[in-house]
Amino acid sequence: MRRSIKKVAAGLLATMMIGTMLTGCGGGNKKDSGSSKKETSEINIGFSQVGAESDWRVANTKSMKSALTAKNGFKLSFADAQQKQENQTKAVREFITQGVDVIAIAPVTETGWETVLKEAKKADIPVITVDRQIKTSDDSLITAWVGSDFKKEGVKAAEWLIKEKGKEKGDVNIAVLQGTIGSSAEIGRTKGFKEGIKDQKNFKIIASQTGEFTQAKGQEVMESFLKQNKDIDVVVAQNDNMAFGAIDALKAAGKTPGKDVTIISFDAIKAALKKVQSGEINAEFECNPLHGPRVAELAKKIMKGEKVDKIQYVDEQVFTKDNTTKEVINKRAY
Ligand code: GZL
């Protein structure tokens, strides 16, 4: 039986026994039966976060920390992995040693988790994955996942670009700034975008390289794209920080981002939506980082032994000049 259910069952049994002793039977009257319900004790949760590589990640951390509070019934152990999987594995092992009740992981990449997840299972500690996904051979190693449909984000970007440039006669040359290679966001957005444009014979991906989801690396890679390719028509940046880096590189090369070169980006953080308003970014594909409340709710359900859905997608939208007003931007939480 899962560790958490054992804890709850033991508590309930103890409470019922006390209740029986006090009332001389299992039932107790209306008033007593209310007091016999076990108060859920504090949930000890360990959260291994990818790092702080982007504004999206900072917003995700903020959302998790503001949901997993003592006031909300949690004791949070937080570990920042600086985008290194070995640091995440180390943090998960520390959580297991600490004997936490639940482990949450925002995995930097999809593979390489089997061993440490088996250790968590052996310790009877449920694992929730957040944002990106983990691929495992044994489905029982992960209890639930909260995140985005990255492939759908990529397809939506392709559909938008077809509407925007599908009627052009000549080649439409596309440069792609990929996220961290092997992360679900990079895998899904790359796959979805490629599948979405496959019937557009004049759409050509002429350059594709990872900018590690950071602004500095995004600018560096964009500079190298510009050196190798004179006629880039579209830049697809798989997150906003790389889009900002690309915009700086384009401006330094005397080009006007959003006009000479169409800019597509993912995440839709406030600073990027302001660039949609100014015309520097042409389309933003939202990736919602606010997973905290959903993870907190999942952890509580798991601790109560309730069944939870394995997959919980968050809702996301597309922003262009037409629907990105000052009011929309001001209402955004990140
Ligand atoms: C997407 C998330 C990605 C964001 C980047 O869910 O994993 O990682 O798109 C972040 O900004 O670095």
XYZ file of C-alpha atoms and ligand atoms in Angstrom:
346
model
C 0.000 0.000 0.000
C 1.357 3.492 -0.851
C 3.234 5.157 2.005
C 0.878 8.086 2.042
C -2.227 5.865 2.323
C -0.454 3.911 5.100
C 0.069 7.188 6.986
C -3.550 8.225 6.483
C -4.872 4.734 7.288
C -2.766 4.542 10.463
C -4.022 7.973 11.491
C -7.644 7.064 10.785
C -7.314 3.752 12.648
C -5.773 5.527 15.632
C -8.495 8.167 15.539
C -11.273 5.591 15.245
C -9.817 3.619 18.154
C -9.720 6.792 20.258
C -13.247 7.590 19.017
C -14.411 4.068 19.977
C -12.809 4.327 23.391
C -14.458 7.714 23.965
C -17.918 6.705 22.682
C -17.772 2.970 23.511
C -18.642 2.170 19.820
C -17.558 2.867 16.242
C -20.189 5.530 15.548
C -20.041 8.421 17.955
C -22.688 11.163 17.764
C -22.907 13.904 15.043
C -20.640 16.255 17.032
C -18.010 13.556 17.846
C -17.972 12.055 14.338
C -16.954 15.535 13.063
C -14.044 15.619 15.507
C -13.006 12.037 14.645
C -11.983 13.077 11.048
C -8.167 12.994 10.757
C -6.765 16.471 10.033
C -4.362 16.064 7.129
C -0.889 16.677 8.624
C 1.637 18.883 6.788
C 2.726 17.424 3.437
C 6.492 17.291 3.089
C 7.240 17.902 -0.633
C 10.610 18.029 -2.390
C 10.684 20.017 -5.660
C 13.610 19.680 -8.098
C 13.474 22.638 -10.507
C 15.414 22.843 -13.816
C 17.083 26.156 -13.020
C 16.446 29.874 -13.627
C 17.397 29.993 -17.322
C 14.387 32.021 -18.471
C 11.636 34.377 -17.366
C 9.236 31.487 -17.892
C 11.184 29.360 -15.410
C 11.290 32.167 -12.844
C 7.487 32.483 -13.129
C 7.113 28.707 -12.797
C 9.229 28.681 -9.623
C 7.226 31.600 -8.202
C 3.966 29.774 -8.891
C 5.198 26.575 -7.239
C 6.609 28.351 -4.173
C 3.445 30.404 -3.681
C 1.276 27.287 -3.798
C 3.433 24.940 -1.712
C 3.342 27.048 1.452
C 2.984 26.151 5.142
C -0.324 28.055 5.114
C -1.501 25.708 2.357
C -0.389 22.644 4.350
C 3.063 22.041 2.844
C 6.697 21.939 3.935
C 8.652 22.624 0.718
C 12.257 21.575 0.063
C 13.332 23.405 -3.149
C 16.402 22.532 -5.253
C 17.606 24.536 -8.325
C 19.598 22.246 -10.673
C 21.209 24.976 -12.831
C 19.931 23.045 -15.891
C 22.016 19.975 -15.007
C 20.339 16.569 -14.768
C 22.983 15.247 -12.370
C 21.982 17.959 -9.908
C 18.331 16.919 -10.224
C 19.177 13.264 -9.595
C 21.193 14.294 -6.511
C 18.300 16.425 -5.225
C 15.779 13.591 -5.688
C 18.065 11.234 -3.753
C 18.286 13.795 -0.962
C 14.482 14.055 -0.876
C 14.283 10.250 -0.595
C 16.793 10.290 2.284
C 14.794 13.050 3.969
C 11.727 10.813 3.684
C 9.496 13.410 2.017
C 5.874 12.489 1.340
C 5.830 13.590 -2.334
C 8.495 14.491 -4.920
C 7.880 16.985 -7.746
C 10.324 17.154 -10.643
C 10.486 19.693 -13.475
C 12.854 17.536 -15.581
C 15.519 19.242 -17.698
C 15.346 16.431 -20.305
C 13.030 13.468 -20.886
C 15.463 10.568 -20.464
C 17.919 9.291 -17.832
C 15.492 9.090 -14.899
C 14.744 5.347 -14.600
C 17.196 4.523 -11.766
C 16.364 7.355 -9.383
C 12.621 6.994 -10.021
C 12.876 3.307 -9.089
C 14.578 4.390 -5.840
C 11.656 6.749 -5.132
C 9.165 3.967 -5.873
C 11.066 1.587 -3.565
C 10.800 4.254 -0.844
C 7.065 4.432 -1.613
C 7.264 8.149 -2.474
C 4.920 9.285 -5.288
C 6.459 11.461 -8.038
C 4.675 14.289 -9.850
C 6.369 15.672 -12.976
C 5.852 19.355 -13.794
C 6.129 21.161 -17.144
C 8.390 18.912 -19.251
C 7.868 15.168 -19.306
C 9.915 12.103 -18.346
C 9.983 9.044 -20.589
C 10.115 5.780 -18.605
C 9.661 2.082 -19.435
C 7.504 1.659 -16.310
C 4.408 3.882 -16.248
C 3.969 3.413 -12.490
C 7.153 5.415 -11.754
C 5.273 8.673 -12.330
C 1.971 9.283 -10.543
C 0.901 12.397 -12.494
C 2.180 15.107 -14.876
C 1.098 18.745 -15.172
C 2.211 20.717 -18.212
C 1.699 21.881 -21.764
C 0.981 20.123 -25.033
C 4.260 21.195 -26.645
C 3.569 19.478 -29.962
C 0.244 21.341 -30.192
C 2.125 24.606 -29.559
C 4.419 23.789 -32.509
C 1.504 22.912 -34.785
C -0.276 26.165 -33.869
C 2.867 28.102 -34.826
C 3.002 26.325 -38.182
C -0.694 26.997 -38.835
C -0.190 30.693 -38.078
C 2.831 30.939 -40.409
C 0.923 29.220 -43.245
C -1.836 31.824 -42.859
C 0.797 34.581 -42.805
C 3.134 33.426 -45.603
C 1.594 30.350 -47.232
C 0.628 32.262 -50.396
C 4.144 33.604 -51.039
C 5.524 32.393 -54.383
C 9.240 32.155 -53.550
C 10.946 30.171 -50.802
C 10.223 31.163 -47.196
C 13.549 30.599 -45.404
C 13.130 29.692 -41.734
C 15.780 29.703 -38.965
C 14.919 27.824 -35.756
C 16.374 28.598 -32.313
C 15.698 25.327 -30.504
C 15.374 24.966 -26.745
C 17.440 22.543 -24.657
C 17.859 19.497 -26.891
C 15.977 16.510 -25.476
C 13.580 18.571 -23.373
C 9.869 17.966 -24.009
C 9.425 21.619 -24.970
C 12.121 21.362 -27.653
C 11.002 17.919 -28.865
C 7.324 18.854 -29.055
C 7.712 22.308 -30.588
C 10.224 21.053 -33.177
C 8.068 18.046 -34.117
C 4.810 19.992 -34.165
C 6.198 22.849 -36.278
C 7.855 20.497 -38.803
C 4.697 18.379 -39.154
C 2.587 21.529 -39.473
C 4.592 22.948 -42.420
C 5.329 19.654 -44.210
C 2.852 20.326 -47.058
C 4.164 23.870 -47.649
C 6.761 23.054 -50.328
C 8.175 26.632 -50.306
C 8.776 26.632 -46.511
C 12.477 25.758 -45.990
C 14.133 25.313 -42.573
C 17.606 26.523 -43.557
C 19.128 26.628 -40.027
C 18.322 25.007 -36.676
C 20.404 25.025 -33.490
C 19.863 25.122 -29.733
C 20.047 28.419 -27.890
C 19.546 26.543 -24.550
C 16.438 28.687 -23.824
C 18.717 31.568 -22.789
C 18.938 35.112 -24.239
C 22.734 35.169 -24.472
C 22.990 31.859 -26.315
C 20.015 32.789 -28.500
C 21.788 35.980 -29.619
C 25.051 34.130 -30.254
C 23.368 31.466 -32.409
C 21.324 34.074 -34.302
C 24.541 35.976 -35.089
C 26.016 32.785 -36.557
C 22.827 32.143 -38.563
C 23.097 35.652 -40.043
C 26.744 35.114 -40.992
C 25.858 31.900 -42.869
C 22.514 32.920 -44.405
C 21.817 36.269 -46.073
C 18.107 35.703 -46.662
C 16.356 34.592 -43.481
C 12.623 35.371 -43.747
C 11.375 33.864 -40.466
C 12.906 33.159 -37.026
C 11.156 30.568 -34.845
C 12.467 31.000 -31.292
C 11.325 28.181 -28.987
C 11.139 30.583 -26.059
C 10.980 34.329 -25.448
C 14.449 34.782 -24.004
C 16.009 33.364 -27.167
C 13.667 35.594 -29.203
C 15.016 38.637 -27.329
C 18.565 37.549 -28.147
C 17.641 37.038 -31.800
C 16.031 40.495 -31.973
C 19.247 42.078 -30.644
C 21.306 40.178 -33.230
C 18.961 41.178 -36.081
C 19.067 44.854 -35.069
C 22.872 44.744 -34.862
C 22.845 43.383 -38.427
C 20.737 46.350 -39.573
C 17.492 44.391 -39.930
C 14.047 45.299 -38.545
C 12.667 42.348 -36.520
C 8.937 41.855 -37.118
C 9.185 43.539 -40.540
C 12.243 42.356 -42.585
C 12.185 39.108 -40.599
C 9.021 37.546 -39.114
C 9.526 36.551 -35.458
C 7.605 33.672 -33.879
C 8.151 32.872 -30.191
C 6.841 30.656 -27.386
C 5.995 31.317 -23.704
C 4.200 34.704 -24.037
C 5.752 36.385 -20.995
C 4.744 40.038 -20.442
C 7.974 41.468 -21.902
C 7.385 39.478 -25.087
C 3.755 40.559 -25.374
C 4.976 44.161 -25.222
C 7.145 43.325 -28.255
C 4.078 41.947 -30.010
C 2.425 45.318 -29.375
C 5.483 47.180 -30.695
C 5.631 44.906 -33.757
C 9.038 43.327 -33.033
C 7.428 39.892 -32.442
C 4.697 38.797 -34.854
C 3.157 35.836 -32.984
C 3.424 34.436 -29.463
C 2.413 30.866 -28.520
C 1.622 30.772 -24.819
C 3.187 28.191 -22.530
C 1.588 28.524 -19.121
C 4.091 28.284 -16.215
C 1.525 28.630 -13.430
C 1.551 24.973 -12.347
C 1.721 25.572 -8.569
C -1.980 25.355 -7.671
C -2.484 22.220 -9.820
C 0.547 20.490 -8.235
C -0.605 21.394 -4.713
C -4.070 19.967 -5.431
C -2.547 16.796 -6.896
C -0.234 16.294 -3.909
C -3.161 16.612 -1.464
C -5.261 14.127 -3.444
C -2.389 11.646 -3.639
C -1.768 11.925 0.088
C -5.450 11.196 0.728
C -5.168 8.117 -1.458
C -7.502 9.587 -4.071
C -7.180 8.622 -7.754
C -5.650 11.384 -9.945
C -5.522 11.836 -13.738
C -2.112 10.867 -15.105
C -1.997 13.838 -17.505
C -3.190 17.397 -16.730
C -2.736 19.831 -19.650
C -2.894 23.556 -18.909
C -4.868 25.917 -21.220
C -2.895 28.142 -23.627
C -3.604 30.759 -26.311
C -1.992 32.600 -29.273
C -1.154 36.304 -29.163
C -0.759 38.587 -32.191
C -1.055 42.355 -32.716
C -4.864 41.987 -33.026
C -5.506 40.595 -29.518
C -2.518 41.889 -27.509
C -3.906 45.014 -25.888
C -2.529 46.929 -22.892
C -5.431 45.519 -20.805
C -4.534 41.942 -21.813
C -0.892 42.523 -20.909
C -1.682 44.182 -17.570
C -3.877 41.221 -16.565
C -1.101 38.695 -17.191
C 0.322 36.990 -14.089
C 3.808 36.596 -15.636
C 8.233 25.010 -21.386
C 9.471 25.127 -20.549
C 10.499 25.882 -21.278
C 10.069 27.303 -21.625
C 11.379 27.989 -21.509
O 7.226 24.397 -20.674
O 9.982 23.856 -20.249
O 11.647 25.965 -20.453
O 9.494 27.410 -22.896
C 11.933 27.345 -20.258
O 11.294 29.365 -21.368
O 13.278 27.591 -20.141
